[in-house]
């Protein structure tokens, strides 16, 4: 599996409960780091000036999973929290034959609402780069994960969960 970190950029090692569940299940995981890239198919200068975060995962990370673990699509699952949860869904919606399994924990699916409510949200600065990426709420909304679901080709295995503490992402997960 590939673990996509959230907006707070916590590593898998720091996500103790999730890490322990992965280890208990005997799964192998790779956890790439891209900063607050939102796992988009857009150039994010803070990540890379030539490769989008999506292309990085679909290309280099998938190749690394195959090299390290001998596993290749369609045997790769995506798991993510917050920003990474929406990234896991988004990437699996855009590439369902590569990632037929996606698990999203408190997925920031409706990240455009964070952009809209930036001044009202505690830790709103965590979402400030969305304004740099999109410029306005409607552009962000039109690029959300859910709008990338193809009616005839989608990941066959999806799982959503939302912690009661992550009230901001309940609507999207619902």
PDB file of C-alpha atoms in Angstrom, residues 75-151:
ATOM      1  CA  UNK A  75      -2.294  -4.946  -6.426  1.00  0.00           C
ATOM      2  CA  UNK A  76      -1.586  -1.536  -4.898  1.00  0.00           C
ATOM      3  CA  UNK A  77      -3.919   0.186  -2.439  1.00  0.00           C
ATOM      4  CA  UNK A  78      -3.937   3.848  -1.489  1.00  0.00           C
ATOM      5  CA  UNK A  79      -4.584   4.942   2.096  1.00  0.00           C
ATOM      6  CA  UNK A  80      -4.586   8.501   3.334  1.00  0.00           C
ATOM      7  CA  UNK A  81      -5.722  10.853   6.052  1.00  0.00           C
ATOM      8  CA  UNK A  82      -7.160  14.342   5.625  1.00  0.00           C
ATOM      9  CA  UNK A  83      -5.461  15.821   2.552  1.00  0.00           C
ATOM     10  CA  UNK A  84      -4.055  12.345   1.890  1.00  0.00           C
ATOM     11  CA  UNK A  85      -7.507  10.779   2.228  1.00  0.00           C
ATOM     12  CA  UNK A  86      -8.891  12.960  -0.516  1.00  0.00           C
ATOM     13  CA  UNK A  87      -5.679  12.289  -2.453  1.00  0.00           C
ATOM     14  CA  UNK A  88      -6.170   8.525  -2.135  1.00  0.00           C
ATOM     15  CA  UNK A  89      -9.713   8.826  -3.467  1.00  0.00           C
ATOM     16  CA  UNK A  90      -8.769  11.311  -6.164  1.00  0.00           C
ATOM     17  CA  UNK A  91      -5.873   9.193  -7.460  1.00  0.00           C
ATOM     18  CA  UNK A  92      -7.936   6.008  -7.379  1.00  0.00           C
ATOM     19  CA  UNK A  93     -10.799   7.751  -9.215  1.00  0.00           C
ATOM     20  CA  UNK A  94      -8.415   8.999 -11.888  1.00  0.00           C
ATOM     21  CA  UNK A  95      -6.419   5.738 -12.096  1.00  0.00           C
ATOM     22  CA  UNK A  96      -8.741   2.901 -10.980  1.00  0.00           C
ATOM     23  CA  UNK A  97      -6.800   0.198 -12.824  1.00  0.00           C
ATOM     24  CA  UNK A  98      -3.619   1.224 -11.010  1.00  0.00           C
ATOM     25  CA  UNK A  99      -5.265   1.778  -7.598  1.00  0.00           C
ATOM     26  CA  UNK A 100      -8.450  -0.342  -7.361  1.00  0.00           C
ATOM     27  CA  UNK A 101      -8.478  -0.010  -3.559  1.00  0.00           C
ATOM     28  CA  UNK A 102      -8.714   3.295  -1.686  1.00  0.00           C
ATOM     29  CA  UNK A 103      -9.147   3.971   2.017  1.00  0.00           C
ATOM     30  CA  UNK A 104      -9.778   7.512   3.205  1.00  0.00           C
ATOM     31  CA  UNK A 105      -9.620   8.570   6.837  1.00  0.00           C
ATOM     32  CA  UNK A 106     -11.228  11.975   7.497  1.00  0.00           C
ATOM     33  CA  UNK A 107     -10.798  12.775   3.800  1.00  0.00           C
ATOM     34  CA  UNK A 108     -10.637  16.477   2.937  1.00  0.00           C
ATOM     35  CA  UNK A 109     -12.881  15.848  -0.083  1.00  0.00           C
ATOM     36  CA  UNK A 110     -14.552  19.238   0.157  1.00  0.00           C
ATOM     37  CA  UNK A 111     -11.306  21.179   0.477  1.00  0.00           C
ATOM     38  CA  UNK A 112     -12.910  24.055  -1.385  1.00  0.00           C
ATOM     39  CA  UNK A 113     -14.926  24.741   1.793  1.00  0.00           C
ATOM     40  CA  UNK A 114     -11.668  25.188   3.688  1.00  0.00           C
ATOM     41  CA  UNK A 115     -10.625  27.712   1.057  1.00  0.00           C
ATOM     42  CA  UNK A 116     -13.993  29.498   1.392  1.00  0.00           C
ATOM     43  CA  UNK A 117     -13.838  29.532   5.207  1.00  0.00           C
ATOM     44  CA  UNK A 118     -10.099  30.110   5.575  1.00  0.00           C
ATOM     45  CA  UNK A 119     -10.509  32.966   8.042  1.00  0.00           C
ATOM     46  CA  UNK A 120     -12.953  30.969  10.253  1.00  0.00           C
ATOM     47  CA  UNK A 121     -11.000  27.717  10.527  1.00  0.00           C
ATOM     48  CA  UNK A 122      -8.607  27.074  13.393  1.00  0.00           C
ATOM     49  CA  UNK A 123      -5.213  26.477  11.760  1.00  0.00           C
ATOM     50  CA  UNK A 124      -6.543  28.045   8.544  1.00  0.00           C
ATOM     51  CA  UNK A 125      -2.959  28.655   7.448  1.00  0.00           C
ATOM     52  CA  UNK A 126      -2.708  24.900   6.768  1.00  0.00           C
ATOM     53  CA  UNK A 127      -5.046  25.461   3.827  1.00  0.00           C
ATOM     54  CA  UNK A 128      -3.679  28.794   2.598  1.00  0.00           C
ATOM     55  CA  UNK A 129      -1.786  27.259  -0.302  1.00  0.00           C
ATOM     56  CA  UNK A 130      -5.133  26.197  -1.819  1.00  0.00           C
ATOM     57  CA  UNK A 131      -5.656  29.856  -2.665  1.00  0.00           C
ATOM     58  CA  UNK A 132      -2.248  29.954  -4.374  1.00  0.00           C
ATOM     59  CA  UNK A 133      -3.122  26.787  -6.317  1.00  0.00           C
ATOM     60  CA  UNK A 134      -6.675  27.659  -7.402  1.00  0.00           C
ATOM     61  CA  UNK A 135      -7.228  31.373  -6.893  1.00  0.00           C
ATOM     62  CA  UNK A 136     -10.918  30.944  -6.062  1.00  0.00           C
ATOM     63  CA  UNK A 137     -13.367  28.585  -4.407  1.00  0.00           C
ATOM     64  CA  UNK A 138     -15.229  27.531  -7.556  1.00  0.00           C
ATOM     65  CA  UNK A 139     -12.057  26.454  -9.387  1.00  0.00           C
ATOM     66  CA  UNK A 140     -11.128  24.383  -6.348  1.00  0.00           C
ATOM     67  CA  UNK A 141     -14.614  22.830  -6.133  1.00  0.00           C
ATOM     68  CA  UNK A 142     -14.506  21.788  -9.780  1.00  0.00           C
ATOM     69  CA  UNK A 143     -11.280  19.877  -9.156  1.00  0.00           C
ATOM     70  CA  UNK A 144     -12.406  17.955  -6.063  1.00  0.00           C
ATOM     71  CA  UNK A 145     -12.002  14.185  -5.937  1.00  0.00           C
ATOM     72  CA  UNK A 146     -15.662  13.343  -6.376  1.00  0.00           C
ATOM     73  CA  UNK A 147     -15.774  15.079  -9.753  1.00  0.00           C
ATOM     74  CA  UNK A 148     -13.104  12.707 -11.061  1.00  0.00           C
ATOM     75  CA  UNK A 149     -15.251   9.576 -10.712  1.00  0.00           C
ATOM     76  CA  UNK A 150     -15.791   8.010 -14.137  1.00  0.00           C
ATOM     77  CA  UNK A 151     -19.289   6.478 -14.423  1.00  0.00           C
TER      78      UNK A 151
END
